[in-house]
Amino acid sequence: MNSTPQAPHRARKRFGQNFLHDTRIIERIVAAIVPRAGQKLVEIGPGQGAITEPLLDSGAALLAIEIDRDLAAQLRQRFAHQPHFQLVEMDVLNFDFASLGTTPDHLRIL
């Protein structure tokens, strides 16, 4: 973890950002996803990583696509130690999902 405190990220309207903070809601979302070890997941707009962390804790392989460069930098630093975490910093509308080289039934997009 970073020992230097960071200023809280302010949601940017142009990206339609809303951040999850309620742990009960986060737990319910993750329970509904039912992530499994080795499963390939794509998280669109991981934001501050509220759902990202429990997904990675499940052992799933996670590709996160984040458009906000400030959040991407925070995510990169926070999850650098996670071997199954990959971050792409770009607009998901420009992402080539075919480049993942997997069939749709082997990939879950969140």
PDB file of N, CA and C in Angstrom:
ATOM      1  N   MET A   1       0.837  -1.196   0.000  1.00  0.00           N
ATOM      2  CA  MET A   1       0.000   0.000   0.000  1.00  0.00           C
ATOM      3  C   MET A   1       0.873   1.248   0.000  1.00  0.00           C
ATOM      4  N   ASN A   2       0.314   2.291  -0.486  1.00  0.00           N
ATOM      5  CA  ASN A   2       1.012   3.569  -0.550  1.00  0.00           C
ATOM      6  C   ASN A   2       0.968   4.227   0.821  1.00  0.00           C
ATOM      7  N   SER A   3       2.118   4.652   1.329  1.00  0.00           N
ATOM      8  CA  SER A   3       2.157   5.296   2.637  1.00  0.00           C
ATOM      9  C   SER A   3       1.853   6.785   2.559  1.00  0.00           C
ATOM     10  N   THR A   4       1.862   7.331   1.355  1.00  0.00           N
ATOM     11  CA  THR A   4       1.554   8.737   1.178  1.00  0.00           C
ATOM     12  C   THR A   4       0.051   8.900   0.989  1.00  0.00           C
ATOM     13  N   PRO A   5      -0.614   9.650   1.875  1.00  0.00           N
ATOM     14  CA  PRO A   5      -2.052   9.812   1.712  1.00  0.00           C
ATOM     15  C   PRO A   5      -2.375  10.570   0.428  1.00  0.00           C
ATOM     16  N   GLN A   6      -3.410  10.108  -0.248  1.00  0.00           N
ATOM     17  CA  GLN A   6      -3.836  10.769  -1.476  1.00  0.00           C
ATOM     18  C   GLN A   6      -5.135  11.520  -1.216  1.00  0.00           C
ATOM     19  N   ALA A   7      -5.278  12.614  -1.918  1.00  0.00           N
ATOM     20  CA  ALA A   7      -6.533  13.353  -1.823  1.00  0.00           C
ATOM     21  C   ALA A   7      -7.632  12.494  -2.433  1.00  0.00           C
ATOM     22  N   PRO A   8      -8.834  12.540  -1.874  1.00  0.00           N
ATOM     23  CA  PRO A   8      -9.922  11.748  -2.440  1.00  0.00           C
ATOM     24  C   PRO A   8     -10.200  12.173  -3.881  1.00  0.00           C
ATOM     25  N   HIS A   9     -10.503  11.195  -4.689  1.00  0.00           N
ATOM     26  CA  HIS A   9     -10.797  11.469  -6.096  1.00  0.00           C
ATOM     27  C   HIS A   9     -12.202  12.054  -6.202  1.00  0.00           C
ATOM     28  N   ARG A  10     -12.324  13.136  -6.923  1.00  0.00           N
ATOM     29  CA  ARG A  10     -13.638  13.743  -7.147  1.00  0.00           C
ATOM     30  C   ARG A  10     -14.234  13.155  -8.409  1.00  0.00           C
ATOM     31  N   ALA A  11     -15.470  12.710  -8.306  1.00  0.00           N
ATOM     32  CA  ALA A  11     -16.160  12.121  -9.453  1.00  0.00           C
ATOM     33  C   ALA A  11     -16.253  13.141 -10.582  1.00  0.00           C
ATOM     34  N   ARG A  12     -15.959  12.685 -11.777  1.00  0.00           N
ATOM     35  CA  ARG A  12     -16.006  13.551 -12.956  1.00  0.00           C
ATOM     36  C   ARG A  12     -17.295  13.290 -13.721  1.00  0.00           C
ATOM     37  N   LYS A  13     -18.079  14.340 -13.867  1.00  0.00           N
ATOM     38  CA  LYS A  13     -19.366  14.219 -14.550  1.00  0.00           C
ATOM     39  C   LYS A  13     -19.217  13.741 -15.985  1.00  0.00           C
ATOM     40  N   ARG A  14     -18.165  14.195 -16.662  1.00  0.00           N
ATOM     41  CA  ARG A  14     -18.007  13.831 -18.078  1.00  0.00           C
ATOM     42  C   ARG A  14     -17.825  12.329 -18.272  1.00  0.00           C
ATOM     43  N   PHE A  15     -17.380  11.623 -17.227  1.00  0.00           N
ATOM     44  CA  PHE A  15     -17.241  10.172 -17.301  1.00  0.00           C
ATOM     45  C   PHE A  15     -18.423   9.459 -16.645  1.00  0.00           C
ATOM     46  N   GLY A  16     -19.350  10.216 -16.087  1.00  0.00           N
ATOM     47  CA  GLY A  16     -20.505   9.613 -15.423  1.00  0.00           C
ATOM     48  C   GLY A  16     -20.116   8.808 -14.190  1.00  0.00           C
ATOM     49  N   GLN A  17     -19.124   9.283 -13.463  1.00  0.00           N
ATOM     50  CA  GLN A  17     -18.583   8.522 -12.342  1.00  0.00           C
ATOM     51  C   GLN A  17     -19.468   8.580 -11.106  1.00  0.00           C
ATOM     52  N   ASN A  18     -19.652   7.419 -10.510  1.00  0.00           N
ATOM     53  CA  ASN A  18     -20.291   7.239  -9.216  1.00  0.00           C
ATOM     54  C   ASN A  18     -19.503   6.144  -8.521  1.00  0.00           C
ATOM     55  N   PHE A  19     -19.146   6.347  -7.266  1.00  0.00           N
ATOM     56  CA  PHE A  19     -18.280   5.396  -6.587  1.00  0.00           C
ATOM     57  C   PHE A  19     -19.021   4.649  -5.488  1.00  0.00           C
ATOM     58  N   LEU A  20     -18.750   3.348  -5.401  1.00  0.00           N
ATOM     59  CA  LEU A  20     -19.343   2.504  -4.373  1.00  0.00           C
ATOM     60  C   LEU A  20     -18.549   2.638  -3.082  1.00  0.00           C
ATOM     61  N   HIS A  21     -19.266   2.765  -1.970  1.00  0.00           N
ATOM     62  CA  HIS A  21     -18.624   2.851  -0.664  1.00  0.00           C
ATOM     63  C   HIS A  21     -19.271   1.899   0.339  1.00  0.00           C
ATOM     64  N   ASP A  22     -20.537   1.581   0.141  1.00  0.00           N
ATOM     65  CA  ASP A  22     -21.289   0.749   1.074  1.00  0.00           C
ATOM     66  C   ASP A  22     -20.832  -0.706   0.946  1.00  0.00           C
ATOM     67  N   THR A  23     -20.199  -1.231   1.999  1.00  0.00           N
ATOM     68  CA  THR A  23     -19.653  -2.590   1.933  1.00  0.00           C
ATOM     69  C   THR A  23     -20.735  -3.647   1.730  1.00  0.00           C
ATOM     70  N   ARG A  24     -21.925  -3.416   2.254  1.00  0.00           N
ATOM     71  CA  ARG A  24     -23.005  -4.396   2.050  1.00  0.00           C
ATOM     72  C   ARG A  24     -23.396  -4.475   0.577  1.00  0.00           C
ATOM     73  N   ILE A  25     -23.462  -3.349  -0.089  1.00  0.00           N
ATOM     74  CA  ILE A  25     -23.798  -3.349  -1.519  1.00  0.00           C
ATOM     75  C   ILE A  25     -22.674  -3.995  -2.322  1.00  0.00           C
ATOM     76  N   ILE A  26     -21.447  -3.677  -1.981  1.00  0.00           N
ATOM     77  CA  ILE A  26     -20.299  -4.280  -2.669  1.00  0.00           C
ATOM     78  C   ILE A  26     -20.338  -5.799  -2.513  1.00  0.00           C
ATOM     79  N   GLU A  27     -20.576  -6.275  -1.301  1.00  0.00           N
ATOM     80  CA  GLU A  27     -20.648  -7.716  -1.048  1.00  0.00           C
ATOM     81  C   GLU A  27     -21.770  -8.364  -1.847  1.00  0.00           C
ATOM     82  N   ARG A  28     -22.911  -7.707  -1.941  1.00  0.00           N
ATOM     83  CA  ARG A  28     -24.042  -8.259  -2.705  1.00  0.00           C
ATOM     84  C   ARG A  28     -23.724  -8.322  -4.193  1.00  0.00           C
ATOM     85  N   ILE A  29     -23.059  -7.308  -4.708  1.00  0.00           N
ATOM     86  CA  ILE A  29     -22.688  -7.307  -6.129  1.00  0.00           C
ATOM     87  C   ILE A  29     -21.713  -8.446  -6.415  1.00  0.00           C
ATOM     88  N   VAL A  30     -20.696  -8.573  -5.587  1.00  0.00           N
ATOM     89  CA  VAL A  30     -19.697  -9.632  -5.788  1.00  0.00           C
ATOM     90  C   VAL A  30     -20.349 -11.010  -5.637  1.00  0.00           C
ATOM     91  N   ALA A  31     -21.250 -11.164  -4.674  1.00  0.00           N
ATOM     92  CA  ALA A  31     -21.953 -12.443  -4.500  1.00  0.00           C
ATOM     93  C   ALA A  31     -22.789 -12.778  -5.732  1.00  0.00           C
ATOM     94  N   ALA A  32     -23.376 -11.774  -6.360  1.00  0.00           N
ATOM     95  CA  ALA A  32     -24.178 -12.001  -7.570  1.00  0.00           C
ATOM     96  C   ALA A  32     -23.298 -12.389  -8.759  1.00  0.00           C
ATOM     97  N   ILE A  33     -22.073 -11.904  -8.781  1.00  0.00           N
ATOM     98  CA  ILE A  33     -21.135 -12.227  -9.864  1.00  0.00           C
ATOM     99  C   ILE A  33     -20.634 -13.665  -9.734  1.00  0.00           C
ATOM    100  N   VAL A  34     -20.480 -14.140  -8.509  1.00  0.00           N
ATOM    101  CA  VAL A  34     -19.957 -15.475  -8.207  1.00  0.00           C
ATOM    102  C   VAL A  34     -18.614 -15.713  -8.919  1.00  0.00           C
ATOM    103  N   PRO A  35     -17.611 -14.896  -8.620  1.00  0.00           N
ATOM    104  CA  PRO A  35     -16.308 -15.073  -9.274  1.00  0.00           C
ATOM    105  C   PRO A  35     -15.624 -16.353  -8.796  1.00  0.00           C
ATOM    106  N   ARG A  36     -14.913 -17.002  -9.710  1.00  0.00           N
ATOM    107  CA  ARG A  36     -14.202 -18.240  -9.378  1.00  0.00           C
ATOM    108  C   ARG A  36     -12.740 -18.132  -9.791  1.00  0.00           C
ATOM    109  N   ALA A  37     -11.910 -18.869  -9.112  1.00  0.00           N
ATOM    110  CA  ALA A  37     -10.479 -18.898  -9.431  1.00  0.00           C
ATOM    111  C   ALA A  37     -10.286 -19.318 -10.882  1.00  0.00           C
ATOM    112  N   GLY A  38      -9.436 -18.587 -11.583  1.00  0.00           N
ATOM    113  CA  GLY A  38      -9.130 -18.898 -12.974  1.00  0.00           C
ATOM    114  C   GLY A  38     -10.104 -18.330 -13.985  1.00  0.00           C
ATOM    115  N   GLN A  39     -11.234 -17.857 -13.525  1.00  0.00           N
ATOM    116  CA  GLN A  39     -12.232 -17.273 -14.426  1.00  0.00           C
ATOM    117  C   GLN A  39     -11.704 -15.958 -14.992  1.00  0.00           C
ATOM    118  N   LYS A  40     -12.010 -15.678 -16.262  1.00  0.00           N
ATOM    119  CA  LYS A  40     -11.576 -14.431 -16.896  1.00  0.00           C
ATOM    120  C   LYS A  40     -12.702 -13.406 -16.815  1.00  0.00           C
ATOM    121  N   LEU A  41     -12.415 -12.290 -16.158  1.00  0.00           N
ATOM    122  CA  LEU A  41     -13.387 -11.220 -15.978  1.00  0.00           C
ATOM    123  C   LEU A  41     -12.844  -9.929 -16.573  1.00  0.00           C
ATOM    124  N   VAL A  42     -13.757  -9.119 -17.114  1.00  0.00           N
ATOM    125  CA  VAL A  42     -13.411  -7.782 -17.585  1.00  0.00           C
ATOM    126  C   VAL A  42     -14.285  -6.813 -16.799  1.00  0.00           C
ATOM    127  N   GLU A  43     -13.658  -5.918 -16.062  1.00  0.00           N
ATOM    128  CA  GLU A  43     -14.389  -4.911 -15.292  1.00  0.00           C
ATOM    129  C   GLU A  43     -14.271  -3.580 -16.017  1.00  0.00           C
ATOM    130  N   ILE A  44     -15.413  -3.058 -16.433  1.00  0.00           N
ATOM    131  CA  ILE A  44     -15.448  -1.781 -17.143  1.00  0.00           C
ATOM    132  C   ILE A  44     -15.652  -0.672 -16.116  1.00  0.00           C
ATOM    133  N   GLY A  45     -14.723   0.260 -16.077  1.00  0.00           N
ATOM    134  CA  GLY A  45     -14.815   1.384 -15.144  1.00  0.00           C
ATOM    135  C   GLY A  45     -14.669   0.953 -13.704  1.00  0.00           C
ATOM    136  N   PRO A  46     -13.524   0.378 -13.324  1.00  0.00           N
ATOM    137  CA  PRO A  46     -13.344  -0.077 -11.953  1.00  0.00           C
ATOM    138  C   PRO A  46     -13.295   1.044 -10.915  1.00  0.00           C
ATOM    139  N   GLY A  47     -13.142   2.273 -11.375  1.00  0.00           N
ATOM    140  CA  GLY A  47     -13.159   3.411 -10.451  1.00  0.00           C
ATOM    141  C   GLY A  47     -12.085   3.306  -9.396  1.00  0.00           C
ATOM    142  N   GLN A  48     -12.496   3.262  -8.137  1.00  0.00           N
ATOM    143  CA  GLN A  48     -11.556   3.217  -7.021  1.00  0.00           C
ATOM    144  C   GLN A  48     -11.233   1.790  -6.587  1.00  0.00           C
ATOM    145  N   GLY A  49     -11.772   0.806  -7.294  1.00  0.00           N
ATOM    146  CA  GLY A  49     -11.436  -0.590  -7.023  1.00  0.00           C
ATOM    147  C   GLY A  49     -12.268  -1.270  -5.962  1.00  0.00           C
ATOM    148  N   ALA A  50     -13.437  -0.732  -5.646  1.00  0.00           N
ATOM    149  CA  ALA A  50     -14.281  -1.309  -4.600  1.00  0.00           C
ATOM    150  C   ALA A  50     -14.691  -2.747  -4.922  1.00  0.00           C
ATOM    151  N   ILE A  51     -14.988  -3.022  -6.173  1.00  0.00           N
ATOM    152  CA  ILE A  51     -15.358  -4.378  -6.588  1.00  0.00           C
ATOM    153  C   ILE A  51     -14.120  -5.133  -7.063  1.00  0.00           C
ATOM    154  N   THR A  52     -13.156  -4.424  -7.576  1.00  0.00           N
ATOM    155  CA  THR A  52     -11.927  -5.025  -8.098  1.00  0.00           C
ATOM    156  C   THR A  52     -11.241  -5.891  -7.051  1.00  0.00           C
ATOM    157  N   GLU A  53     -11.091  -5.368  -5.859  1.00  0.00           N
ATOM    158  CA  GLU A  53     -10.361  -6.089  -4.810  1.00  0.00           C
ATOM    159  C   GLU A  53     -10.993  -7.437  -4.477  1.00  0.00           C
ATOM    160  N   PRO A  54     -12.293  -7.511  -4.169  1.00  0.00           N
ATOM    161  CA  PRO A  54     -12.866  -8.829  -3.870  1.00  0.00           C
ATOM    162  C   PRO A  54     -12.874  -9.771  -5.077  1.00  0.00           C
ATOM    163  N   LEU A  55     -12.961  -9.227  -6.281  1.00  0.00           N
ATOM    164  CA  LEU A  55     -12.879 -10.086  -7.465  1.00  0.00           C
ATOM    165  C   LEU A  55     -11.501 -10.728  -7.551  1.00  0.00           C
ATOM    166  N   LEU A  56     -10.463  -9.957  -7.313  1.00  0.00           N
ATOM    167  CA  LEU A  56      -9.102 -10.494  -7.335  1.00  0.00           C
ATOM    168  C   LEU A  56      -8.875 -11.470  -6.184  1.00  0.00           C
ATOM    169  N   ASP A  57      -9.471 -11.195  -5.040  1.00  0.00           N
ATOM    170  CA  ASP A  57      -9.339 -12.091  -3.889  1.00  0.00           C
ATOM    171  C   ASP A  57      -9.920 -13.471  -4.182  1.00  0.00           C
ATOM    172  N   SER A  58     -10.852 -13.548  -5.129  1.00  0.00           N
ATOM    173  CA  SER A  58     -11.469 -14.826  -5.491  1.00  0.00           C
ATOM    174  C   SER A  58     -10.538 -15.697  -6.327  1.00  0.00           C
ATOM    175  N   GLY A  59      -9.476 -15.102  -6.850  1.00  0.00           N
ATOM    176  CA  GLY A  59      -8.555 -15.837  -7.710  1.00  0.00           C
ATOM    177  C   GLY A  59      -8.858 -15.689  -9.185  1.00  0.00           C
ATOM    178  N   ALA A  60      -9.865 -14.902  -9.512  1.00  0.00           N
ATOM    179  CA  ALA A  60     -10.210 -14.662 -10.918  1.00  0.00           C
ATOM    180  C   ALA A  60      -9.125 -13.824 -11.586  1.00  0.00           C
ATOM    181  N   ALA A  61      -8.973 -14.008 -12.892  1.00  0.00           N
ATOM    182  CA  ALA A  61      -8.074 -13.167 -13.693  1.00  0.00           C
ATOM    183  C   ALA A  61      -8.884 -11.963 -14.141  1.00  0.00           C
ATOM    184  N   LEU A  62      -8.423 -10.771 -13.834  1.00  0.00           N
ATOM    185  CA  LEU A  62      -9.219  -9.572 -14.066  1.00  0.00           C
ATOM    186  C   LEU A  62      -8.509  -8.578 -14.972  1.00  0.00           C
ATOM    187  N   LEU A  63      -9.193  -8.209 -16.027  1.00  0.00           N
ATOM    188  CA  LEU A  63      -8.765  -7.117 -16.897  1.00  0.00           C
ATOM    189  C   LEU A  63      -9.672  -5.942 -16.572  1.00  0.00           C
ATOM    190  N   ALA A  64      -9.102  -4.848 -16.120  1.00  0.00           N
ATOM    191  CA  ALA A  64      -9.866  -3.649 -15.787  1.00  0.00           C
ATOM    192  C   ALA A  64      -9.619  -2.598 -16.868  1.00  0.00           C
ATOM    193  N   ILE A  65     -10.693  -1.981 -17.334  1.00  0.00           N
ATOM    194  CA  ILE A  65     -10.588  -0.938 -18.352  1.00  0.00           C
ATOM    195  C   ILE A  65     -11.088   0.361 -17.734  1.00  0.00           C
ATOM    196  N   GLU A  66     -10.182   1.316 -17.578  1.00  0.00           N
ATOM    197  CA  GLU A  66     -10.494   2.591 -16.920  1.00  0.00           C
ATOM    198  C   GLU A  66     -10.083   3.752 -17.815  1.00  0.00           C
ATOM    199  N   ILE A  67     -10.994   4.690 -18.030  1.00  0.00           N
ATOM    200  CA  ILE A  67     -10.734   5.851 -18.883  1.00  0.00           C
ATOM    201  C   ILE A  67     -10.046   6.990 -18.128  1.00  0.00           C
ATOM    202  N   ASP A  68     -10.274   7.092 -16.833  1.00  0.00           N
ATOM    203  CA  ASP A  68      -9.758   8.195 -16.024  1.00  0.00           C
ATOM    204  C   ASP A  68      -8.294   7.936 -15.656  1.00  0.00           C
ATOM    205  N   ARG A  69      -7.399   8.765 -16.153  1.00  0.00           N
ATOM    206  CA  ARG A  69      -5.964   8.525 -15.937  1.00  0.00           C
ATOM    207  C   ARG A  69      -5.569   8.595 -14.461  1.00  0.00           C
ATOM    208  N   ASP A  70      -6.231   9.442 -13.692  1.00  0.00           N
ATOM    209  CA  ASP A  70      -5.908   9.536 -12.267  1.00  0.00           C
ATOM    210  C   ASP A  70      -6.297   8.252 -11.535  1.00  0.00           C
ATOM    211  N   LEU A  71      -7.485   7.751 -11.832  1.00  0.00           N
ATOM    212  CA  LEU A  71      -7.921   6.502 -11.215  1.00  0.00           C
ATOM    213  C   LEU A  71      -7.071   5.335 -11.699  1.00  0.00           C
ATOM    214  N   ALA A  72      -6.719   5.343 -12.974  1.00  0.00           N
ATOM    215  CA  ALA A  72      -5.875   4.274 -13.519  1.00  0.00           C
ATOM    216  C   ALA A  72      -4.543   4.222 -12.777  1.00  0.00           C
ATOM    217  N   ALA A  73      -3.968   5.375 -12.497  1.00  0.00           N
ATOM    218  CA  ALA A  73      -2.697   5.421 -11.767  1.00  0.00           C
ATOM    219  C   ALA A  73      -2.862   4.854 -10.359  1.00  0.00           C
ATOM    220  N   GLN A  74      -3.960   5.192  -9.696  1.00  0.00           N
ATOM    221  CA  GLN A  74      -4.216   4.674  -8.352  1.00  0.00           C
ATOM    222  C   GLN A  74      -4.412   3.163  -8.373  1.00  0.00           C
ATOM    223  N   LEU A  75      -5.165   2.679  -9.365  1.00  0.00           N
ATOM    224  CA  LEU A  75      -5.405   1.239  -9.486  1.00  0.00           C
ATOM    225  C   LEU A  75      -4.105   0.492  -9.774  1.00  0.00           C
ATOM    226  N   ARG A  76      -3.312   1.043 -10.660  1.00  0.00           N
ATOM    227  CA  ARG A  76      -2.032   0.430 -11.024  1.00  0.00           C
ATOM    228  C   ARG A  76      -1.155   0.266  -9.773  1.00  0.00           C
ATOM    229  N   GLN A  77      -1.122   1.291  -8.959  1.00  0.00           N
ATOM    230  CA  GLN A  77      -0.313   1.251  -7.741  1.00  0.00           C
ATOM    231  C   GLN A  77      -0.919   0.296  -6.710  1.00  0.00           C
ATOM    232  N   ARG A  78      -2.210   0.364  -6.525  1.00  0.00           N
ATOM    233  CA  ARG A  78      -2.888  -0.436  -5.499  1.00  0.00           C
ATOM    234  C   ARG A  78      -2.801  -1.934  -5.776  1.00  0.00           C
ATOM    235  N   PHE A  79      -2.929  -2.312  -7.048  1.00  0.00           N
ATOM    236  CA  PHE A  79      -2.989  -3.734  -7.383  1.00  0.00           C
ATOM    237  C   PHE A  79      -1.740  -4.241  -8.098  1.00  0.00           C
ATOM    238  N   ALA A  80      -0.649  -3.518  -8.005  1.00  0.00           N
ATOM    239  CA  ALA A  80       0.597  -3.905  -8.682  1.00  0.00           C
ATOM    240  C   ALA A  80       1.085  -5.287  -8.249  1.00  0.00           C
ATOM    241  N   HIS A  81       0.805  -5.665  -7.028  1.00  0.00           N
ATOM    242  CA  HIS A  81       1.265  -6.952  -6.491  1.00  0.00           C
ATOM    243  C   HIS A  81       0.389  -8.126  -6.923  1.00  0.00           C
ATOM    244  N   GLN A  82      -0.738  -7.842  -7.541  1.00  0.00           N
ATOM    245  CA  GLN A  82      -1.685  -8.893  -7.931  1.00  0.00           C
ATOM    246  C   GLN A  82      -1.282  -9.491  -9.280  1.00  0.00           C
ATOM    247  N   PRO A  83      -0.929 -10.772  -9.321  1.00  0.00           N
ATOM    248  CA  PRO A  83      -0.477 -11.375 -10.582  1.00  0.00           C
ATOM    249  C   PRO A  83      -1.583 -11.536 -11.625  1.00  0.00           C
ATOM    250  N   HIS A  84      -2.839 -11.546 -11.190  1.00  0.00           N
ATOM    251  CA  HIS A  84      -3.952 -11.764 -12.119  1.00  0.00           C
ATOM    252  C   HIS A  84      -4.676 -10.470 -12.482  1.00  0.00           C
ATOM    253  N   PHE A  85      -4.010  -9.342 -12.245  1.00  0.00           N
ATOM    254  CA  PHE A  85      -4.610  -8.038 -12.541  1.00  0.00           C
ATOM    255  C   PHE A  85      -3.918  -7.404 -13.735  1.00  0.00           C
ATOM    256  N   GLN A  86      -4.735  -6.954 -14.672  1.00  0.00           N
ATOM    257  CA  GLN A  86      -4.224  -6.219 -15.833  1.00  0.00           C
ATOM    258  C   GLN A  86      -5.094  -4.979 -15.986  1.00  0.00           C
ATOM    259  N   LEU A  87      -4.470  -3.853 -16.266  1.00  0.00           N
ATOM    260  CA  LEU A  87      -5.197  -2.597 -16.416  1.00  0.00           C
ATOM    261  C   LEU A  87      -4.940  -2.016 -17.793  1.00  0.00           C
ATOM    262  N   VAL A  88      -6.017  -1.631 -18.448  1.00  0.00           N
ATOM    263  CA  VAL A  88      -5.932  -0.931 -19.726  1.00  0.00           C
ATOM    264  C   VAL A  88      -6.540   0.442 -19.501  1.00  0.00           C
ATOM    265  N   GLU A  89      -5.785   1.469 -19.823  1.00  0.00           N
ATOM    266  CA  GLU A  89      -6.245   2.848 -19.636  1.00  0.00           C
ATOM    267  C   GLU A  89      -6.735   3.373 -20.975  1.00  0.00           C
ATOM    268  N   MET A  90      -8.058   3.343 -21.157  1.00  0.00           N
ATOM    269  CA  MET A  90      -8.652   3.825 -22.404  1.00  0.00           C
ATOM    270  C   MET A  90     -10.169   3.846 -22.281  1.00  0.00           C
ATOM    271  N   ASP A  91     -10.814   4.423 -23.281  1.00  0.00           N
ATOM    272  CA  ASP A  91     -12.263   4.418 -23.386  1.00  0.00           C
ATOM    273  C   ASP A  91     -12.684   3.027 -23.839  1.00  0.00           C
ATOM    274  N   VAL A  92     -13.545   2.387 -23.074  1.00  0.00           N
ATOM    275  CA  VAL A  92     -13.972   1.023 -23.395  1.00  0.00           C
ATOM    276  C   VAL A  92     -14.634   0.940 -24.772  1.00  0.00           C
ATOM    277  N   LEU A  93     -15.185   2.039 -25.255  1.00  0.00           N
ATOM    278  CA  LEU A  93     -15.815   2.034 -26.574  1.00  0.00           C
ATOM    279  C   LEU A  93     -14.793   1.816 -27.686  1.00  0.00           C
ATOM    280  N   ASN A  94     -13.528   2.063 -27.393  1.00  0.00           N
ATOM    281  CA  ASN A  94     -12.460   1.860 -28.373  1.00  0.00           C
ATOM    282  C   ASN A  94     -11.689   0.562 -28.150  1.00  0.00           C
ATOM    283  N   PHE A  95     -12.090  -0.208 -27.148  1.00  0.00           N
ATOM    284  CA  PHE A  95     -11.366  -1.446 -26.832  1.00  0.00           C
ATOM    285  C   PHE A  95     -11.772  -2.566 -27.783  1.00  0.00           C
ATOM    286  N   ASP A  96     -10.797  -3.306 -28.265  1.00  0.00           N
ATOM    287  CA  ASP A  96     -11.030  -4.428 -29.173  1.00  0.00           C
ATOM    288  C   ASP A  96     -11.148  -5.715 -28.355  1.00  0.00           C
ATOM    289  N   PHE A  97     -12.382  -6.107 -28.045  1.00  0.00           N
ATOM    290  CA  PHE A  97     -12.601  -7.304 -27.239  1.00  0.00           C
ATOM    291  C   PHE A  97     -12.139  -8.566 -27.957  1.00  0.00           C
ATOM    292  N   ALA A  98     -12.126  -8.542 -29.275  1.00  0.00           N
ATOM    293  CA  ALA A  98     -11.636  -9.692 -30.044  1.00  0.00           C
ATOM    294  C   ALA A  98     -10.153  -9.940 -29.767  1.00  0.00           C
ATOM    295  N   SER A  99      -9.443  -8.895 -29.347  1.00  0.00           N
ATOM    296  CA  SER A  99      -8.010  -9.037 -29.056  1.00  0.00           C
ATOM    297  C   SER A  99      -7.752  -9.924 -27.845  1.00  0.00           C
ATOM    298  N   LEU A 100      -8.786 -10.195 -27.063  1.00  0.00           N
ATOM    299  CA  LEU A 100      -8.614 -11.039 -25.885  1.00  0.00           C
ATOM    300  C   LEU A 100      -8.433 -12.503 -26.270  1.00  0.00           C
ATOM    301  N   GLY A 101      -8.802 -12.833 -27.511  1.00  0.00           N
ATOM    302  CA  GLY A 101      -8.570 -14.174 -28.019  1.00  0.00           C
ATOM    303  C   GLY A 101      -9.291 -15.271 -27.277  1.00  0.00           C
ATOM    304  N   THR A 102     -10.451 -14.988 -26.769  1.00  0.00           N
ATOM    305  CA  THR A 102     -11.224 -15.992 -26.054  1.00  0.00           C
ATOM    306  C   THR A 102     -12.651 -15.968 -26.568  1.00  0.00           C
ATOM    307  N   THR A 103     -13.344 -17.058 -26.401  1.00  0.00           N
ATOM    308  CA  THR A 103     -14.735 -17.121 -26.838  1.00  0.00           C
ATOM    309  C   THR A 103     -15.608 -16.428 -25.804  1.00  0.00           C
ATOM    310  N   PRO A 104     -16.733 -15.869 -26.229  1.00  0.00           N
ATOM    311  CA  PRO A 104     -17.593 -15.132 -25.302  1.00  0.00           C
ATOM    312  C   PRO A 104     -18.042 -15.948 -24.091  1.00  0.00           C
ATOM    313  N   ASP A 105     -18.189 -17.263 -24.246  1.00  0.00           N
ATOM    314  CA  ASP A 105     -18.632 -18.067 -23.111  1.00  0.00           C
ATOM    315  C   ASP A 105     -17.522 -18.290 -22.076  1.00  0.00           C
ATOM    316  N   HIS A 106     -16.297 -17.906 -22.391  1.00  0.00           N
ATOM    317  CA  HIS A 106     -15.187 -18.024 -21.448  1.00  0.00           C
ATOM    318  C   HIS A 106     -14.769 -16.667 -20.878  1.00  0.00           C
ATOM    319  N   LEU A 107     -15.592 -15.669 -21.090  1.00  0.00           N
ATOM    320  CA  LEU A 107     -15.269 -14.310 -20.670  1.00  0.00           C
ATOM    321  C   LEU A 107     -16.513 -13.672 -20.070  1.00  0.00           C
ATOM    322  N   ARG A 108     -16.356 -13.043 -18.925  1.00  0.00           N
ATOM    323  CA  ARG A 108     -17.480 -12.337 -18.303  1.00  0.00           C
ATOM    324  C   ARG A 108     -17.139 -10.862 -18.244  1.00  0.00           C
ATOM    325  N   ILE A 109     -18.052 -10.047 -18.756  1.00  0.00           N
ATOM    326  CA  ILE A 109     -17.852  -8.600 -18.774  1.00  0.00           C
ATOM    327  C   ILE A 109     -18.755  -7.984 -17.725  1.00  0.00           C
ATOM    328  N   LEU A 110     -18.155  -7.203 -16.837  1.00  0.00           N
ATOM    329  CA  LEU A 110     -18.884  -6.597 -15.716  1.00  0.00           C
ATOM    330  C   LEU A 110     -18.916  -5.098 -15.864  1.00  0.00           C
TER     331      LEU A 110
END
